[in-house]
Amino acid sequence: MSKRLIRDALNIPSSEITSESVYKQRRRLMQAALSAAVLPAFAFPSFARAAGYEIPDDLPRYPGPVWLRQKLASAVRNAELSVSDELAPYYHAITHNNFYEFGTDKRDPVRYAQKFKTDPWKVEISGEVAKPGNYNLEDILAPHALEDRVYRLRCVEAWSMVIPWLGFPLAELIKRFEPTSKAKYVQFTTILDKEQMSEQRSSFGTIDWPYVEGLRMDEAMNPLTLMAVGMYGNALPPQNGAPLRLVVPWKYGFKSIKSIVRIHFSETMPETSWNITAPKEYGFYANVNPAVDHPRWSQATERRLPSSLLSPNIVDTLPFNGYADQVAHLYKGMDLSKWF
Amino acid sequence: MLCLSPLAALFVNLLDDNLGADPAKIIVKELGFWAITLLWLTLAVTPVRKLLGWRWLMSFRRMLGLYTFFYAVLHLLAFATFLIGWRWDILLTELTKRPYIVVGALALLLLIPLTLTSTKAMQRRLGKHWKKLHSLIYPISLLVMLHFVWQIRSDFGQQFIFAIILAILLGYRLYLKGRSS
């Protein structure tokens, strides 16, 4: 992995390389912006080093709670389910976030989520399931080994990034709680906490908090569907959805709900936040589809971040975000312009 | 000079790498914000002059209008360059298919004749037609408001404020018209 990264680095045209002064400037800025919240740069999980994630020493890292560290450190790369595209720099992945609970600007979450309390954390399992209850995140994670997977993340706003997540298949979690035969859908809910999340207090917001998302059972059971607790070898930063988030790489980013407190199994299709807010723009499925435009953004192409100003890194969007082989069968016979 | 400060601030922040991971989007958004702000300021000149009697404000109106056009053009250029990379195929579909971009482009198009006839000489030459032509600013402001409103995703706080101000600025003119007739 580290060898591959170095080789790629040498292939980057010099015009694409950030000049040293700009780079240092950036490091200083990050330091200034986050110094209050930055955790001491101690014992970096060994996996991050082994996987070659180059996180500059002065950027914040998120070791996570003590009970999680050993797990993060022992994660293993799942090469089969990882893409070989070049990774987004860590700096970009932790500073460019849609997490509307903390503000609607991409830079709001990193500014306002640093003190967000993510440990201890409880998750409610409810609905059509044999073992409902309130569980500590620690207990939910206990039996699962973590994998490292490099996925493409495609936002409906037509930008994309490539991010290495640490997590485990949602299917494994679902099996443990034994859903009944009535369970056709899984609904996820983000924490509702007006004290900590400023946008949940906004008088001008149109989203009915808490944020809710959902999957059909077969989508949830697909091997690609990941419950993530980390990225770049570390725990998830709060702005990226700590301590527990969903990652569904063949769907637009808004399906990959953050900071989950409830997993509910139901017989009927759950109502989802963006679909309630603007049903003509956001469907339940939200599969990445270059053939079906969003009213505001063409979905035929995307800007892969980082993108340079004068030659934006525009690439063609792939059906199902490039994961068609693994997931296209789930939608056989469906009109995807209707079930967008 | 004051009107150039937002542009200068944007430029300094860009050089400092202070615009986040996707500076392109921020630049486009900021230029649009200042175009709207300057348009609203242009529209505010007449009411403020009449209500407060500040006659000297009139001499700034043309300059504010020209800066509006300047920021609107930069907004479009930044969009076409930083976001679209002058890919003509994408640009063409964006300019024809996205309602919010269509009204934005239309507003900018309508600003062109106003900009071209902004000189004293043109004002004299056009006589009473000049005033008629320049009342295009009212439909333009409504198109711009629509362009802004159609971009609301989940929070309409900023658009709300701009809409209230526009309602006051245009409402005042309707009030004057109603009184004089």
Short mmCIF file of C-alpha atoms in Angstrom, two decimals:
data_model
loop_
_atom_site.label_atom_id
_atom_site.label_comp_id
_atom_site.label_asym_id
_atom_site.label_seq_id
_atom_site.Cartn_x
_atom_site.Cartn_y
_atom_site.Cartn_z
CA MET A 1 0.00 0.00 0.00
CA SER A 2 2.64 2.49 0.99
CA LYS A 3 4.65 1.59 -2.07
CA ARG A 4 1.64 2.21 -4.28
CA LEU A 5 1.04 5.59 -2.74
CA ILE A 6 4.61 6.66 -3.28
CA ARG A 7 4.56 5.56 -6.89
CA ASP A 8 1.34 7.50 -7.44
CA ALA A 9 2.87 10.52 -5.84
CA LEU A 10 5.67 10.51 -8.38
CA ASN A 11 3.17 10.39 -11.22
CA ILE A 12 1.39 13.55 -10.15
CA PRO A 13 2.17 16.39 -12.57
CA SER A 14 4.11 19.12 -10.81
CA SER A 15 1.27 21.58 -11.47
CA GLU A 16 -0.96 19.49 -9.25
CA ILE A 17 1.40 19.45 -6.30
CA THR A 18 0.62 21.90 -3.55
CA SER A 19 3.54 24.24 -3.08
CA GLU A 20 5.40 23.89 0.17
CA SER A 21 4.46 27.33 1.44
CA VAL A 22 0.76 26.73 0.80
CA TYR A 23 1.03 23.34 2.43
CA LYS A 24 2.66 24.76 5.53
CA GLN A 25 0.12 27.53 5.62
CA ARG A 26 -2.62 24.92 5.51
CA ARG A 27 -1.06 23.04 8.39
CA ARG A 28 -0.86 26.20 10.44
CA LEU A 29 -4.51 26.97 9.70
CA MET A 30 -5.67 23.55 10.68
CA GLN A 31 -3.70 23.87 13.86
CA ALA A 32 -5.22 27.22 14.65
CA ALA A 33 -8.74 26.14 13.82
CA LEU A 34 -8.66 22.97 15.78
CA SER A 35 -6.03 23.37 18.43
CA ALA A 36 -8.63 23.76 21.16
CA ALA A 37 -10.20 20.46 20.33
CA VAL A 38 -7.27 18.45 19.08
CA LEU A 39 -6.44 15.41 21.08
CA PRO A 40 -2.81 14.87 21.96
CA ALA A 41 -0.98 13.20 19.12
CA PHE A 42 -0.19 10.00 20.93
CA ALA A 43 -0.05 6.35 19.95
CA PHE A 44 -1.32 6.35 16.44
CA PRO A 45 -2.99 3.00 15.69
CA SER A 46 -0.42 0.82 14.06
CA PHE A 47 -2.78 -0.03 11.23
CA ALA A 48 -2.76 3.54 9.99
CA ARG A 49 1.00 3.34 9.64
CA ALA A 50 0.89 -0.05 8.00
CA ALA A 51 -1.73 1.10 5.52
CA GLY A 52 0.35 4.13 4.67
CA TYR A 53 -2.15 6.81 5.59
CA GLU A 54 -0.10 9.91 5.57
CA ILE A 55 -1.61 12.12 8.20
CA PRO A 56 0.67 15.07 8.87
CA ASP A 57 1.67 15.22 12.52
CA ASP A 58 -0.02 18.54 13.11
CA LEU A 59 -3.43 17.58 11.72
CA PRO A 60 -5.97 16.38 14.25
CA ARG A 61 -6.37 12.65 14.66
CA TYR A 62 -9.15 10.91 16.45
CA PRO A 63 -8.00 7.87 18.42
CA GLY A 64 -11.53 7.22 19.70
CA PRO A 65 -12.47 5.85 23.11
CA VAL A 66 -9.98 3.51 24.76
CA TRP A 67 -12.21 0.48 24.26
CA LEU A 68 -12.22 1.03 20.50
CA ARG A 69 -8.51 1.57 19.90
CA GLN A 70 -7.39 -2.03 19.90
CA LYS A 71 -10.13 -2.83 17.42
CA LEU A 72 -9.15 0.02 15.11
CA ALA A 73 -5.54 -1.06 15.29
CA SER A 74 -6.30 -4.62 14.32
CA ALA A 75 -8.42 -3.77 11.26
CA VAL A 76 -7.48 -5.59 8.08
CA ARG A 77 -7.74 -4.27 4.53
CA ASN A 78 -10.49 -5.90 2.50
CA ALA A 79 -8.76 -5.68 -0.86
CA GLU A 80 -11.57 -7.35 -2.73
CA LEU A 81 -14.09 -4.68 -1.83
CA SER A 82 -11.69 -1.74 -2.07
CA VAL A 83 -11.20 0.49 -5.10
CA SER A 84 -7.72 1.44 -6.23
CA ASP A 85 -8.55 5.11 -6.98
CA GLU A 86 -6.28 7.65 -5.35
CA LEU A 87 -7.42 8.57 -1.83
CA ALA A 88 -8.69 12.00 -0.92
CA PRO A 89 -6.17 13.68 1.39
CA TYR A 90 -7.15 13.24 5.03
CA TYR A 91 -7.30 17.03 5.38
CA HIS A 92 -10.04 17.23 2.75
CA ALA A 93 -12.04 14.31 4.12
CA ILE A 94 -12.26 15.82 7.62
CA THR A 95 -12.91 19.43 6.59
CA HIS A 96 -15.42 19.09 3.74
CA ASN A 97 -18.58 17.66 5.24
CA ASN A 98 -22.30 17.83 4.84
CA PHE A 99 -23.63 17.33 8.34
CA TYR A 100 -26.49 19.79 8.41
CA GLU A 101 -27.09 19.39 12.12
CA PHE A 102 -23.91 21.42 12.59
CA GLY A 103 -24.60 23.95 9.80
CA THR A 104 -25.22 24.00 6.07
CA ASP A 105 -21.80 25.23 4.97
CA LYS A 106 -19.31 22.46 4.18
CA ARG A 107 -16.89 24.01 6.67
CA ASP A 108 -19.40 24.24 9.52
CA PRO A 109 -19.13 20.65 10.79
CA VAL A 110 -15.37 20.79 11.37
CA ARG A 111 -15.82 24.14 13.12
CA TYR A 112 -18.75 23.25 15.33
CA ALA A 113 -18.62 19.50 15.95
CA GLN A 114 -15.29 19.21 17.76
CA LYS A 115 -16.86 19.08 21.22
CA PHE A 116 -19.68 16.78 20.18
CA LYS A 117 -19.91 14.03 22.79
CA THR A 118 -19.69 10.60 21.12
CA ASP A 119 -18.79 8.36 24.06
CA PRO A 120 -20.59 6.77 25.86
CA TRP A 121 -23.12 6.09 23.11
CA LYS A 122 -26.27 4.00 23.04
CA VAL A 123 -28.09 2.53 20.06
CA GLU A 124 -31.70 1.45 20.20
CA ILE A 125 -32.66 -1.65 18.22
CA SER A 126 -36.40 -1.78 17.67
CA GLY A 127 -39.31 -2.97 15.55
CA GLU A 128 -39.63 -6.34 13.83
CA VAL A 129 -36.70 -7.96 15.55
CA ALA A 130 -36.26 -10.78 18.07
CA LYS A 131 -33.77 -8.95 20.27
CA PRO A 132 -34.87 -5.32 20.62
CA GLY A 133 -33.34 -3.12 23.28
CA ASN A 134 -31.00 -0.30 24.18
CA TYR A 135 -27.41 -1.34 23.71
CA ASN A 136 -24.10 0.31 24.50
CA LEU A 137 -22.14 0.88 21.32
CA GLU A 138 -19.32 -1.06 22.91
CA ASP A 139 -21.54 -4.13 23.21
CA ILE A 140 -22.87 -3.73 19.70
CA LEU A 141 -19.35 -3.70 18.31
CA ALA A 142 -17.88 -6.38 20.57
CA PRO A 143 -18.29 -9.46 18.33
CA HIS A 144 -17.30 -7.75 15.06
CA ALA A 145 -13.82 -7.54 13.60
CA LEU A 146 -13.14 -4.33 11.70
CA GLU A 147 -12.20 -4.14 8.05
CA ASP A 148 -10.54 -1.35 6.12
CA ARG A 149 -12.32 -0.58 2.85
CA VAL A 150 -11.58 2.09 0.30
CA TYR A 151 -14.85 3.32 -1.17
CA ARG A 152 -15.92 6.01 -3.59
CA LEU A 153 -18.23 8.57 -2.00
CA ARG A 154 -20.47 10.41 -4.46
CA CYS A 155 -22.48 13.37 -3.21
CA VAL A 156 -25.74 14.30 -4.92
CA GLU A 157 -24.22 17.79 -5.32
CA ALA A 158 -21.92 16.23 -7.93
CA TRP A 159 -18.63 16.14 -6.06
CA SER A 160 -16.91 12.96 -4.97
CA MET A 161 -14.06 11.69 -2.82
CA VAL A 162 -12.34 8.37 -2.21
CA ILE A 163 -12.19 7.47 1.47
CA PRO A 164 -10.81 4.52 3.47
CA TRP A 165 -13.36 3.50 6.09
CA LEU A 166 -12.98 1.18 9.06
CA GLY A 167 -16.10 -0.81 9.80
CA PHE A 168 -17.97 -4.08 9.51
CA PRO A 169 -20.80 -5.29 7.26
CA LEU A 170 -24.24 -4.14 8.35
CA ALA A 171 -25.45 -7.64 7.45
CA GLU A 172 -23.46 -9.10 10.37
CA LEU A 173 -25.07 -6.71 12.81
CA ILE A 174 -28.56 -7.35 11.45
CA LYS A 175 -28.20 -11.13 11.74
CA ARG A 176 -27.26 -10.85 15.40
CA PHE A 177 -30.49 -9.11 16.35
CA GLU A 178 -32.60 -11.61 14.41
CA PRO A 179 -35.15 -9.63 12.42
CA THR A 180 -38.50 -11.37 11.97
CA SER A 181 -39.99 -12.33 8.62
CA LYS A 182 -41.95 -9.07 8.69
CA ALA A 183 -38.81 -6.96 8.58
CA LYS A 184 -38.68 -5.60 5.01
CA TYR A 185 -36.90 -2.29 5.67
CA VAL A 186 -34.30 -0.88 8.05
CA GLN A 187 -34.66 2.67 9.29
CA PHE A 188 -31.81 4.64 10.85
CA THR A 189 -32.06 7.73 13.01
CA THR A 190 -29.42 10.33 13.85
CA ILE A 191 -29.16 11.77 17.34
CA LEU A 192 -31.52 14.64 18.23
CA ASP A 193 -29.61 17.02 20.45
CA LYS A 194 -30.50 20.69 20.13
CA GLU A 195 -27.94 21.64 22.76
CA GLN A 196 -25.04 20.31 20.74
CA MET A 197 -26.36 20.71 17.20
CA SER A 198 -27.07 24.32 16.30
CA GLU A 199 -28.95 23.74 13.04
CA GLN A 200 -31.53 21.64 14.91
CA ARG A 201 -32.45 24.88 16.68
CA SER A 202 -32.70 26.96 13.48
CA SER A 203 -36.04 28.65 12.81
CA PHE A 204 -35.39 28.63 9.07
CA GLY A 205 -34.64 24.96 8.59
CA THR A 206 -36.87 22.74 6.48
CA ILE A 207 -35.65 19.36 7.74
CA ASP A 208 -37.77 17.81 10.45
CA TRP A 209 -35.09 16.64 12.89
CA PRO A 210 -33.89 14.09 13.75
CA TYR A 211 -32.46 13.01 10.42
CA VAL A 212 -33.85 9.69 9.25
CA GLU A 213 -32.69 7.36 6.47
CA GLY A 214 -33.53 3.86 5.40
CA LEU A 215 -32.69 0.87 3.25
CA ARG A 216 -34.59 -2.08 1.87
CA MET A 217 -33.60 -5.26 3.69
CA ASP A 218 -31.71 -6.74 0.71
CA GLU A 219 -29.78 -3.47 0.29
CA ALA A 220 -28.93 -3.52 3.97
CA MET A 221 -27.73 -7.13 3.72
CA ASN A 222 -25.51 -6.46 0.68
CA PRO A 223 -21.85 -7.16 1.51
CA LEU A 224 -20.89 -3.62 0.47
CA THR A 225 -23.11 -1.95 3.07
CA LEU A 226 -20.82 -0.94 5.88
CA MET A 227 -21.28 0.27 9.43
CA ALA A 228 -18.27 2.51 9.92
CA VAL A 229 -16.58 3.54 13.16
CA GLY A 230 -13.36 4.85 11.66
CA MET A 231 -11.53 6.29 8.68
CA TYR A 232 -7.89 6.66 7.66
CA GLY A 233 -6.88 4.21 10.39
CA ASN A 234 -8.43 6.34 13.15
CA ALA A 235 -11.80 6.62 14.82
CA LEU A 236 -14.41 8.67 12.96
CA PRO A 237 -14.09 12.39 13.59
CA PRO A 238 -17.34 13.91 14.94
CA GLN A 239 -17.88 15.87 11.72
CA ASN A 240 -17.74 12.62 9.75
CA GLY A 241 -20.48 10.98 11.78
CA ALA A 242 -18.86 9.61 14.93
CA PRO A 243 -19.24 7.26 16.62
CA LEU A 244 -21.28 5.08 14.25
CA ARG A 245 -22.37 5.79 10.67
CA LEU A 246 -23.63 3.99 7.65
CA VAL A 247 -21.69 3.85 4.36
CA VAL A 248 -23.61 2.78 1.25
CA PRO A 249 -21.14 3.40 -1.57
CA TRP A 250 -23.47 2.93 -4.54
CA LYS A 251 -25.92 5.56 -3.27
CA TYR A 252 -25.63 9.33 -2.97
CA GLY A 253 -23.90 10.43 0.21
CA PHE A 254 -27.03 11.57 2.02
CA LYS A 255 -28.13 7.94 2.38
CA SER A 256 -25.04 7.25 4.49
CA ILE A 257 -26.53 8.54 7.71
CA LYS A 258 -24.25 9.77 10.49
CA SER A 259 -24.17 9.44 14.29
CA ILE A 260 -26.80 6.69 14.48
CA VAL A 261 -28.81 6.23 17.70
CA ARG A 262 -31.61 4.01 16.44
CA ILE A 263 -31.95 1.08 14.06
CA HIS A 264 -35.56 0.17 13.44
CA PHE A 265 -36.91 -2.78 11.44
CA SER A 266 -40.26 -2.29 9.73
CA GLU A 267 -42.63 -3.87 7.29
CA THR A 268 -43.25 -0.65 5.37
CA MET A 269 -40.88 1.72 3.58
CA PRO A 270 -39.71 4.36 6.08
CA GLU A 271 -40.08 8.06 5.31
CA THR A 272 -36.65 9.60 4.91
CA SER A 273 -35.54 13.14 5.74
CA TRP A 274 -34.57 14.50 2.31
CA ASN A 275 -37.48 12.74 0.67
CA ILE A 276 -39.88 14.44 3.08
CA THR A 277 -38.21 17.84 2.56
CA ALA A 278 -38.15 17.75 -1.27
CA PRO A 279 -39.81 14.61 -2.66
CA LYS A 280 -39.31 15.68 -6.28
CA GLU A 281 -35.57 15.97 -5.76
CA TYR A 282 -34.69 13.14 -3.42
CA GLY A 283 -36.10 9.64 -3.67
CA PHE A 284 -35.90 6.77 -1.24
CA TYR A 285 -33.40 4.83 -3.35
CA ALA A 286 -30.92 7.59 -4.29
CA ASN A 287 -28.80 5.20 -6.34
CA VAL A 288 -25.96 6.99 -8.12
CA ASN A 289 -27.24 7.18 -11.68
CA PRO A 290 -25.66 9.29 -14.45
CA ALA A 291 -28.80 8.87 -16.56
CA VAL A 292 -31.19 10.48 -14.09
CA ASP A 293 -30.52 14.14 -13.32
CA HIS A 294 -31.27 15.85 -10.07
CA PRO A 295 -33.20 19.07 -10.88
CA ARG A 296 -30.24 21.17 -9.71
CA TRP A 297 -27.21 19.09 -10.53
CA SER A 298 -26.45 17.06 -13.59
CA GLN A 299 -25.47 13.60 -12.44
CA ALA A 300 -23.63 12.67 -15.66
CA THR A 301 -20.30 13.92 -14.34
CA GLU A 302 -18.77 14.70 -10.97
CA ARG A 303 -15.86 16.72 -9.61
CA ARG A 304 -13.48 14.36 -7.86
CA LEU A 305 -12.00 16.23 -4.93
CA PRO A 306 -9.37 17.53 -4.56
CA SER A 307 -10.10 19.50 -7.70
CA SER A 308 -7.83 22.26 -8.93
CA LEU A 309 -9.36 25.63 -9.77
CA LEU A 310 -8.23 26.01 -13.34
CA SER A 311 -8.64 22.42 -14.43
CA PRO A 312 -11.44 20.97 -12.33
CA ASN A 313 -11.07 17.25 -11.96
CA ILE A 314 -14.28 16.32 -13.82
CA VAL A 315 -14.88 12.60 -14.30
CA ASP A 316 -17.81 10.67 -15.74
CA THR A 317 -20.16 9.29 -13.12
CA LEU A 318 -20.57 5.52 -13.26
CA PRO A 319 -23.90 3.73 -12.80
CA PHE A 320 -24.24 2.74 -9.15
CA ASN A 321 -21.04 4.72 -8.57
CA GLY A 322 -19.02 1.94 -10.18
CA TYR A 323 -20.52 -0.82 -8.03
CA ALA A 324 -23.02 -2.08 -10.63
CA ASP A 325 -21.55 -5.61 -10.64
CA GLN A 326 -22.30 -5.99 -6.95
CA VAL A 327 -25.67 -4.26 -6.71
CA ALA A 328 -27.43 -3.86 -10.08
CA HIS A 329 -29.29 -7.13 -9.53
CA LEU A 330 -31.10 -5.60 -6.54
CA TYR A 331 -33.02 -3.30 -8.88
CA LYS A 332 -33.78 -5.72 -11.69
CA GLY A 333 -37.03 -4.82 -13.42
CA MET A 334 -37.34 -1.47 -11.62
CA ASP A 335 -37.68 1.78 -13.57
CA LEU A 336 -34.86 3.74 -11.96
CA SER A 337 -36.10 7.08 -13.30
CA LYS A 338 -39.26 6.48 -11.31
CA TRP A 339 -37.60 4.88 -8.28
CA PHE A 340 -34.82 7.47 -8.14
CA MET B 1 -12.75 50.90 -3.65
CA LEU B 2 -14.94 49.53 -0.87
CA CYS B 3 -16.79 47.49 -3.48
CA LEU B 4 -13.54 45.73 -4.38
CA SER B 5 -12.80 44.64 -0.82
CA PRO B 6 -14.93 41.45 -0.96
CA LEU B 7 -13.00 40.41 -4.05
CA ALA B 8 -9.69 41.21 -2.37
CA ALA B 9 -10.74 39.29 0.75
CA LEU B 10 -11.68 36.32 -1.37
CA PHE B 11 -8.34 36.46 -3.15
CA VAL B 12 -6.35 36.67 0.09
CA ASN B 13 -8.30 33.76 1.56
CA LEU B 14 -7.64 31.75 -1.57
CA LEU B 15 -3.90 32.37 -1.37
CA ASP B 16 -3.98 31.48 2.32
CA ASP B 17 -5.79 28.26 1.47
CA ASN B 18 -8.53 29.37 3.79
CA LEU B 19 -11.47 28.37 1.59
CA GLY B 20 -11.67 24.74 2.61
CA ALA B 21 -11.38 21.59 0.56
CA ASP B 22 -13.51 22.89 -2.30
CA PRO B 23 -12.56 26.52 -2.91
CA ALA B 24 -14.27 26.52 -6.33
CA LYS B 25 -17.72 26.25 -4.83
CA ILE B 26 -17.02 28.88 -2.18
CA ILE B 27 -15.69 31.39 -4.71
CA VAL B 28 -18.75 31.00 -6.94
CA LYS B 29 -21.08 31.33 -3.97
CA GLU B 30 -19.31 34.38 -2.53
CA LEU B 31 -19.22 36.23 -5.87
CA GLY B 32 -22.94 35.58 -6.27
CA PHE B 33 -23.60 36.81 -2.75
CA TRP B 34 -21.82 40.09 -3.44
CA ALA B 35 -23.57 40.55 -6.79
CA ILE B 36 -26.92 40.29 -5.02
CA THR B 37 -25.85 42.51 -2.15
CA LEU B 38 -24.68 45.21 -4.55
CA LEU B 39 -27.88 44.97 -6.58
CA TRP B 40 -29.93 45.46 -3.43
CA LEU B 41 -27.71 48.43 -2.47
CA THR B 42 -28.28 49.93 -5.92
CA LEU B 43 -32.00 49.58 -5.42
CA ALA B 44 -31.73 51.12 -1.95
CA VAL B 45 -30.25 54.40 -3.23
CA THR B 46 -33.55 56.00 -4.28
CA PRO B 47 -35.56 55.15 -1.13
CA VAL B 48 -32.74 56.20 1.18
CA ARG B 49 -32.24 59.45 -0.72
CA LYS B 50 -35.93 60.28 -0.60
CA LEU B 51 -36.44 59.31 3.03
CA LEU B 52 -33.25 60.80 4.45
CA GLY B 53 -32.65 63.49 1.85
CA TRP B 54 -29.11 62.31 1.10
CA ARG B 55 -28.84 63.76 -2.43
CA TRP B 56 -25.15 62.89 -2.65
CA LEU B 57 -26.07 59.19 -2.70
CA MET B 58 -27.24 59.55 -6.31
CA SER B 59 -23.66 59.90 -7.50
CA PHE B 60 -22.94 56.39 -6.17
CA ARG B 61 -25.84 54.68 -7.87
CA ARG B 62 -24.20 54.13 -11.22
CA MET B 63 -21.04 52.83 -9.60
CA LEU B 64 -23.01 50.36 -7.45
CA GLY B 65 -24.87 49.18 -10.54
CA LEU B 66 -21.65 48.66 -12.46
CA TYR B 67 -20.13 46.70 -9.60
CA THR B 68 -23.25 44.55 -9.53
CA PHE B 69 -22.61 43.67 -13.15
CA PHE B 70 -18.92 43.15 -12.46
CA TYR B 71 -19.57 40.63 -9.65
CA ALA B 72 -22.33 38.90 -11.62
CA VAL B 73 -19.96 38.40 -14.56
CA LEU B 74 -17.22 37.10 -12.25
CA HIS B 75 -19.80 34.78 -10.66
CA LEU B 76 -20.63 33.31 -14.07
CA LEU B 77 -16.97 33.12 -15.13
CA ALA B 78 -16.03 31.37 -11.89
CA PHE B 79 -18.89 28.92 -12.36
CA ALA B 80 -17.89 28.15 -15.95
CA THR B 81 -14.17 27.91 -15.18
CA PHE B 82 -13.84 26.43 -11.69
CA LEU B 83 -16.91 24.20 -11.64
CA ILE B 84 -17.47 23.31 -15.29
CA GLY B 85 -13.92 23.67 -16.63
CA TRP B 86 -15.38 25.17 -19.84
CA ARG B 87 -16.73 21.78 -20.84
CA TRP B 88 -19.15 23.14 -23.45
CA ASP B 89 -21.38 20.09 -23.34
CA ILE B 90 -21.92 20.46 -19.59
CA LEU B 91 -22.20 24.25 -19.77
CA LEU B 92 -24.88 24.05 -22.43
CA THR B 93 -27.06 21.62 -20.48
CA GLU B 94 -26.59 23.62 -17.27
CA LEU B 95 -27.55 26.88 -18.98
CA THR B 96 -30.66 25.40 -20.55
CA LYS B 97 -31.85 22.68 -18.21
CA ARG B 98 -31.43 23.90 -14.64
CA PRO B 99 -34.22 26.37 -13.86
CA TYR B 100 -32.20 28.28 -11.27
CA ILE B 101 -29.28 28.69 -13.67
CA VAL B 102 -31.60 29.73 -16.52
CA VAL B 103 -33.10 32.59 -14.51
CA GLY B 104 -29.66 33.58 -13.24
CA ALA B 105 -28.29 33.73 -16.78
CA LEU B 106 -31.34 35.67 -17.94
CA ALA B 107 -30.84 38.24 -15.19
CA LEU B 108 -27.21 38.69 -16.20
CA LEU B 109 -28.21 39.02 -19.86
CA LEU B 110 -30.68 41.75 -18.97
CA LEU B 111 -28.01 43.59 -17.02
CA ILE B 112 -25.92 43.99 -20.18
CA PRO B 113 -28.03 46.76 -21.82
CA LEU B 114 -28.19 48.60 -18.52
CA THR B 115 -24.43 48.45 -18.20
CA LEU B 116 -23.87 49.61 -21.79
CA THR B 117 -26.18 52.59 -21.35
CA SER B 118 -24.86 53.63 -17.98
CA THR B 119 -22.79 56.57 -19.25
CA LYS B 120 -23.92 60.18 -19.02
CA ALA B 121 -23.78 60.48 -22.81
CA MET B 122 -26.09 57.51 -23.29
CA GLN B 123 -28.40 58.87 -20.65
CA ARG B 124 -28.69 62.13 -22.59
CA ARG B 125 -29.09 60.39 -25.92
CA LEU B 126 -31.84 58.07 -24.75
CA GLY B 127 -33.73 60.80 -22.92
CA LYS B 128 -36.93 59.51 -21.39
CA HIS B 129 -36.32 56.05 -22.87
CA TRP B 130 -33.34 55.70 -20.55
CA LYS B 131 -35.52 55.63 -17.50
CA LYS B 132 -37.82 53.10 -19.10
CA LEU B 133 -34.91 50.87 -20.06
CA HIS B 134 -33.40 51.07 -16.61
CA SER B 135 -36.62 50.07 -14.92
CA LEU B 136 -35.58 46.62 -16.17
CA ILE B 137 -33.77 46.52 -12.85
CA TYR B 138 -37.06 45.51 -11.18
CA PRO B 139 -37.69 42.32 -13.17
CA ILE B 140 -33.95 41.59 -12.91
CA SER B 141 -34.11 41.80 -9.13
CA LEU B 142 -37.03 39.39 -9.09
CA LEU B 143 -35.18 36.93 -11.33
CA VAL B 144 -32.14 37.18 -9.08
CA MET B 145 -34.30 36.53 -6.02
CA LEU B 146 -35.76 33.48 -7.73
CA HIS B 147 -32.24 32.31 -8.67
CA PHE B 148 -31.33 32.58 -4.99
CA VAL B 149 -34.51 31.00 -3.62
CA TRP B 150 -34.27 27.99 -5.93
CA GLN B 151 -30.99 27.09 -4.31
CA ILE B 152 -32.44 26.62 -0.86
CA ARG B 153 -31.73 23.13 0.37
CA SER B 154 -32.70 22.98 3.99
CA ASP B 155 -32.25 26.42 5.51
CA PHE B 156 -33.76 29.57 4.10
CA GLY B 157 -32.51 32.10 6.66
CA GLN B 158 -30.33 34.08 4.25
CA GLN B 159 -32.89 34.08 1.44
CA PHE B 160 -35.53 35.19 3.91
CA ILE B 161 -33.54 38.29 4.83
CA PHE B 162 -32.85 39.19 1.19
CA ALA B 163 -36.52 38.70 0.27
CA ILE B 164 -37.69 40.98 3.11
CA ILE B 165 -35.28 43.71 2.05
CA LEU B 166 -36.33 43.40 -1.60
CA ALA B 167 -39.99 43.54 -0.61
CA ILE B 168 -39.33 46.79 1.25
CA LEU B 169 -37.30 48.29 -1.62
CA LEU B 170 -39.88 47.46 -4.28
CA GLY B 171 -42.84 48.04 -1.99
CA TYR B 172 -41.67 51.59 -1.34
CA ARG B 173 -41.75 52.29 -5.08
CA LEU B 174 -45.23 50.87 -5.41
CA TYR B 175 -46.29 53.06 -2.52
CA LEU B 176 -44.86 56.18 -4.22
CA LYS B 177 -46.55 55.25 -7.48
CA GLY B 178 -49.87 54.69 -5.78
CA ARG B 179 -49.64 58.07 -4.06
CA SER B 180 -48.75 60.03 -7.17
CA SER B 181 -51.52 58.60 -9.33
#
